[in-house]
Tab-separated table of C-alpha atoms in Angstrom:
chain	number	residue	atom	x	y	z
A	7	MET	CA	121.387	53.358	15.178
A	8	LYS	CA	121.521	49.549	13.898
A	9	ASN	CA	123.286	48.398	16.980
A	10	ILE	CA	120.543	50.301	19.306
A	11	ALA	CA	118.197	48.716	17.333
A	12	ILE	CA	119.481	45.342	17.724
A	13	ALA	CA	119.772	45.752	21.519
A	14	LEU	CA	116.122	46.938	21.623
A	15	THR	CA	114.759	43.878	20.219
A	16	ALA	CA	117.247	41.628	22.579
A	17	THR	CA	115.552	43.490	25.467
A	18	LEU	CA	111.927	42.477	23.909
A	19	ALA	CA	112.907	39.308	23.863
A	20	LEU	CA	113.492	39.064	27.664
A	21	ALA	CA	110.332	40.378	28.849
A	22	PRO	CA	108.018	37.446	29.588
A	23	ALA	CA	104.722	39.559	29.876
A	24	SER	CA	105.530	42.132	27.205
A	25	HIS	CA	102.886	43.644	25.141
A	26	VAL	CA	104.963	43.924	22.293
A	27	LEU	CA	106.444	40.510	22.443
A	28	ALA	CA	102.572	39.195	22.877
A	29	GLN	CA	101.857	41.077	19.628
A	30	ALA	CA	105.031	40.733	17.578
A	31	GLY	CA	107.535	38.306	19.019
A	32	CYS	CA	107.683	34.572	20.082
A	33	SER	CA	108.354	32.962	23.497
A	34	SER	CA	107.951	29.628	25.160
A	35	ASP	CA	105.882	30.964	27.789
A	36	GLY	CA	102.733	28.874	28.380
A	37	ALA	CA	104.128	26.378	25.641
A	38	ALA	CA	104.007	22.560	26.452
A	39	ARG	CA	107.581	21.342	27.718
A	40	PRO	CA	109.055	19.284	25.155
A	41	VAL	CA	110.648	15.804	26.610
A	42	VAL	CA	112.002	14.386	23.250
A	43	LEU	CA	114.737	15.765	20.639
A	44	PHE	CA	114.182	14.259	17.403
A	45	GLU	CA	117.171	15.241	15.129
A	46	ARG	CA	117.804	14.761	11.481
A	47	PHE	CA	120.993	15.542	9.803
A	48	ILE	CA	121.187	15.835	5.860
A	49	ASN	CA	124.481	15.981	3.962
A	50	ALA	CA	124.148	19.021	1.774
A	51	ASP	CA	125.265	16.985	-1.446
A	52	CYS	CA	122.289	14.526	-0.891
A	53	ALA	CA	119.254	16.470	-2.842
A	54	ASP	CA	117.520	13.103	-2.884
A	55	CYS	CA	117.595	12.993	1.055
A	56	TRP	CA	115.609	16.369	1.117
A	57	THR	CA	112.773	15.143	-1.305
A	58	ASP	CA	112.375	11.610	0.084
A	59	PRO	CA	108.877	10.928	1.265
A	60	ALA	CA	109.713	8.219	3.493
A	61	THR	CA	111.885	10.663	5.673
A	62	PRO	CA	111.414	9.246	9.132
A	63	ALA	CA	109.134	11.886	11.016
A	64	PRO	CA	108.408	12.207	14.900
A	65	SER	CA	105.566	11.200	16.845
A	66	GLY	CA	104.302	12.889	20.273
A	67	GLY	CA	103.094	16.099	18.763
A	68	THR	CA	104.095	19.206	20.973
A	69	ARG	CA	105.975	17.089	23.321
A	70	THR	CA	108.565	16.459	20.661
A	71	VAL	CA	110.965	18.930	18.921
A	72	ALA	CA	112.368	17.773	15.290
A	73	LEU	CA	115.177	19.510	13.861
A	74	ASP	CA	116.680	19.275	10.716
A	75	TRP	CA	120.638	19.948	10.463
A	76	ILE	CA	121.988	20.338	7.003
A	77	VAL	CA	125.694	19.645	7.026
A	78	PRO	CA	128.380	21.106	4.307
A	79	GLY	CA	129.127	18.259	1.797
A	80	ALA	CA	132.174	17.959	-0.308
A	81	SER	CA	130.970	20.196	-3.224
A	82	GLY	CA	131.102	22.928	-0.873
A	83	ASP	CA	128.817	25.830	-2.241
A	84	ASP	CA	127.799	23.686	-5.309
A	85	ALA	CA	126.099	21.222	-3.219
A	86	PRO	CA	122.341	21.334	-4.104
A	87	LEU	CA	121.697	22.014	-0.277
A	88	SER	CA	124.210	24.587	0.369
A	89	ALA	CA	122.039	27.544	0.878
A	90	ALA	CA	120.814	26.007	3.941
A	91	ALA	CA	123.981	24.377	5.135
A	92	THR	CA	125.559	25.292	8.205
A	93	ARG	CA	128.863	24.275	10.310
A	94	ASP	CA	126.775	24.383	13.372
A	95	GLY	CA	125.345	20.805	11.990
A	96	LEU	CA	128.960	19.444	12.265
A	97	ILE	CA	129.513	21.085	15.865
A	98	ARG	CA	126.480	19.495	16.880
A	99	LEU	CA	127.526	15.946	15.295
A	100	ALA	CA	130.789	16.340	17.372
A	101	ASP	CA	128.944	16.938	20.428
A	102	LEU	CA	127.269	13.811	19.825
A	103	GLY	CA	130.087	11.802	18.979
A	104	ARG	CA	129.037	11.255	15.561
A	105	GLN	CA	130.572	11.835	11.967
A	106	PRO	CA	129.104	13.628	9.337
A	107	PRO	CA	126.762	11.445	7.428
A	108	LYS	CA	127.182	10.539	3.782
A	109	ASN	CA	123.564	10.952	3.194
A	110	THR	CA	121.700	11.087	6.259
A	111	ASP	CA	121.794	10.171	10.011
A	112	MET	CA	119.074	10.663	12.962
A	113	HIS	CA	119.524	11.136	16.391
A	114	ILE	CA	116.735	10.812	19.114
A	115	LEU	CA	117.145	11.893	22.694
A	116	GLU	CA	114.540	11.846	25.806
A	117	VAL	CA	114.945	14.509	28.222
A	118	GLY	CA	114.091	13.725	31.946
A	119	VAL	CA	110.358	13.844	32.967
A	120	PRO	CA	109.443	16.174	34.735
A	121	PRO	CA	112.483	18.746	33.472
A	122	ALA	CA	115.104	19.538	36.271
A	123	GLY	CA	114.489	23.037	36.087
A	124	THR	CA	112.821	25.641	33.851
A	125	VAL	CA	114.382	26.933	30.518
A	126	ARG	CA	112.681	29.807	28.484
A	127	VAL	CA	113.373	30.899	25.006
A	128	ALA	CA	112.093	34.054	23.158
A	129	SER	CA	112.843	36.390	20.461
A	130	GLY	CA	111.673	39.483	19.212
A	131	PRO	CA	110.465	40.998	15.639
A	132	PRO	CA	112.701	40.918	12.879
A	133	PHE	CA	115.170	43.952	12.513
A	134	ASN	CA	117.626	44.406	9.526
A	135	GLU	CA	118.681	41.015	9.289
A	136	TYR	CA	118.744	40.263	12.756
A	137	LEU	CA	116.513	39.137	15.706
A	138	GLY	CA	116.932	40.182	19.347
A	139	THR	CA	117.092	36.619	21.022
A	140	SER	CA	117.399	35.412	24.388
A	141	ILE	CA	117.681	32.012	26.842
A	142	SER	CA	117.285	32.125	30.601
A	143	TRP	CA	117.420	29.083	32.839
A	144	GLN	CA	116.012	28.666	36.374
A	145	PRO	CA	117.859	25.364	37.716
A	146	PRO	CA	116.459	23.272	40.518
A	147	GLY	CA	117.550	23.938	44.064
A	148	LYS	CA	119.049	26.759	45.631
A	149	GLY	CA	122.616	28.030	46.773
A	150	ALA	CA	125.381	25.969	45.478
A	151	LYS	CA	123.493	22.823	44.156
A	152	ALA	CA	121.910	25.611	41.573
A	153	ARG	CA	125.636	26.937	40.224
A	154	GLY	CA	126.335	24.565	37.645
A	155	PRO	CA	128.216	24.519	35.306
A	156	TRP	CA	125.290	24.665	33.053
A	157	HIS	CA	125.824	24.549	28.879
A	158	TYR	CA	123.113	25.710	27.017
A	159	HIS	CA	122.083	25.792	22.867
A	160	LEU	CA	120.112	28.234	21.750
A	161	LEU	CA	118.747	27.656	18.232
A	162	LEU	CA	117.383	29.717	15.146
A	163	VAL	CA	114.974	27.445	13.492
A	164	GLU	CA	112.997	28.093	10.023
A	165	ALA	CA	109.758	25.837	10.027
A	166	ILE	CA	109.183	24.311	6.540
A	167	PRO	CA	105.443	23.229	5.699
A	168	ALA	CA	105.278	19.825	3.917
A	169	GLY	CA	105.040	20.051	0.414
A	170	THR	CA	106.918	23.267	0.355
A	171	GLU	CA	110.792	24.257	-0.870
A	172	GLY	CA	110.783	20.441	-2.555
A	173	SER	CA	110.458	18.715	0.704
A	174	LYS	CA	107.447	16.090	1.100
A	175	VAL	CA	107.553	16.164	4.858
A	176	ALA	CA	107.530	19.106	7.297
A	177	ARG	CA	110.643	20.471	8.286
A	178	ASN	CA	112.608	22.526	10.948
A	179	ILE	CA	115.754	23.752	9.532
A	180	VAL	CA	118.144	24.811	11.947
A	181	ARG	CA	119.507	28.337	10.524
A	182	ASN	CA	121.652	29.519	13.315
A	183	MET	CA	122.997	28.329	16.832
A	184	LEU	CA	124.694	29.938	19.923
A	185	GLN	CA	126.296	27.982	22.560
A	186	GLY	CA	127.354	28.843	25.971
A	187	THR	CA	127.975	28.020	29.849
A	188	TRP	CA	126.796	29.455	32.616
A	189	ASP	CA	129.138	28.936	35.746
A	190	VAL	CA	128.508	31.797	38.418
A	191	ALA	CA	129.634	31.478	41.850
A	192	VAL	CA	126.351	31.590	44.048
A	193	PRO	CA	126.432	31.797	47.879
A	194	PRO	CA	125.833	28.294	49.192
A	195	SER	CA	123.483	30.017	51.789
A	196	THR	CA	121.438	31.967	49.518
A	197	THR	CA	117.457	31.270	49.699
A	198	LYS	CA	116.656	32.648	46.502
A	199	ARG	CA	116.277	30.898	42.784
A	200	VAL	CA	118.811	31.496	40.696
A	201	VAL	CA	117.999	32.621	37.281
A	202	PHE	CA	120.765	32.481	34.365
A	203	THR	CA	120.158	34.619	31.308
A	204	GLU	CA	121.759	35.344	27.991
A	205	PRO	CA	120.077	37.949	25.348
A	206	ARG	CA	122.079	37.639	22.114
A	207	PRO	CA	121.237	39.175	18.450
A	208	MET	CA	121.192	36.432	15.971
A	209	ARG	CA	121.838	36.991	12.267
A	210	ILE	CA	118.811	35.832	9.883
A	211	PRO	CA	120.483	34.130	6.880
A	212	GLU	CA	119.651	35.658	3.523
A	213	SER	CA	117.904	32.427	2.360
A	214	ALA	CA	115.287	32.141	5.471
A	215	LYS	CA	111.893	33.622	5.836
A	216	PRO	CA	111.741	35.701	8.885
A	217	GLU	CA	107.924	34.650	9.395
A	218	ARG	CA	108.575	31.166	9.596
A	219	LEU	CA	111.326	31.415	12.219
A	220	PHE	CA	111.104	30.354	16.052
A	221	MET	CA	113.256	29.520	18.785
A	222	VAL	CA	114.541	26.269	20.403
A	223	GLY	CA	116.719	26.064	23.535
A	224	TRP	CA	118.032	23.420	25.872
A	225	VAL	CA	120.123	22.981	28.815
A	226	GLN	CA	122.846	20.270	29.817
A	227	ASP	CA	124.380	19.652	33.450
A	228	ALA	CA	127.965	19.121	33.879
A	229	GLN	CA	127.807	15.685	32.953
A	230	GLY	CA	126.334	16.437	29.609
A	231	GLN	CA	122.945	15.488	30.602
A	232	THR	CA	120.013	17.032	28.611
A	233	VAL	CA	117.994	18.423	31.584
A	234	ALA	CA	115.173	20.823	30.185
A	235	VAL	CA	114.213	21.681	26.264
A	236	ALA	CA	112.064	24.660	25.329
A	237	GLN	CA	110.333	25.566	22.157
A	238	SER	CA	108.837	29.246	21.183
A	239	VAL	CA	105.369	29.760	19.872
A	240	CYS	CA	104.875	32.540	17.486
A	241	ARG	CA	101.834	34.705	18.579
């Protein structure tokens, strides 16, 4: 029964005009398309890094996606920030060709303007510690030009308002991440637009508050260039 319910929430996450999604879910439909990824990395051992009021903050409003990755520290489960630490942060640093920071690190990435294609992210309502989530991608062009490979990242993110949880600045903690590749044979002569879709249930960490969760996703081309980003809005 639990697996059936998870599948249902994933289905809800896929429906762009779903009445249920509009009432209880989140999607990037109608939201501004971000053109900047602003990423902060914090070592879980560095409690002062979390409370620092001088933490760099992004500008650009809805055109910038801010993310906070808390990476495991040398103290393991005894680290001050271990409850929110995830190995996904280490994977992201490796993708960027960077080493884990002793304290903090920052990375700013500008995305192509206008985005070369359309990426959509969505999630359904929480159910038994899971969210049904999805990411879809309509690449530019048709036929063989659209086939890829395209690499996607789908993130479950928790918004932490400034002045809460000990942080002086607003943060968006990455709680879970999915990665994958779309590379499906597309007939060169096709005249239809190609759309790739990946629905997945994602586990909500025990320390996260479901009402503060949203989705972020982006797509990279075969050269590793980030070509489009999306951020969901919960209505």
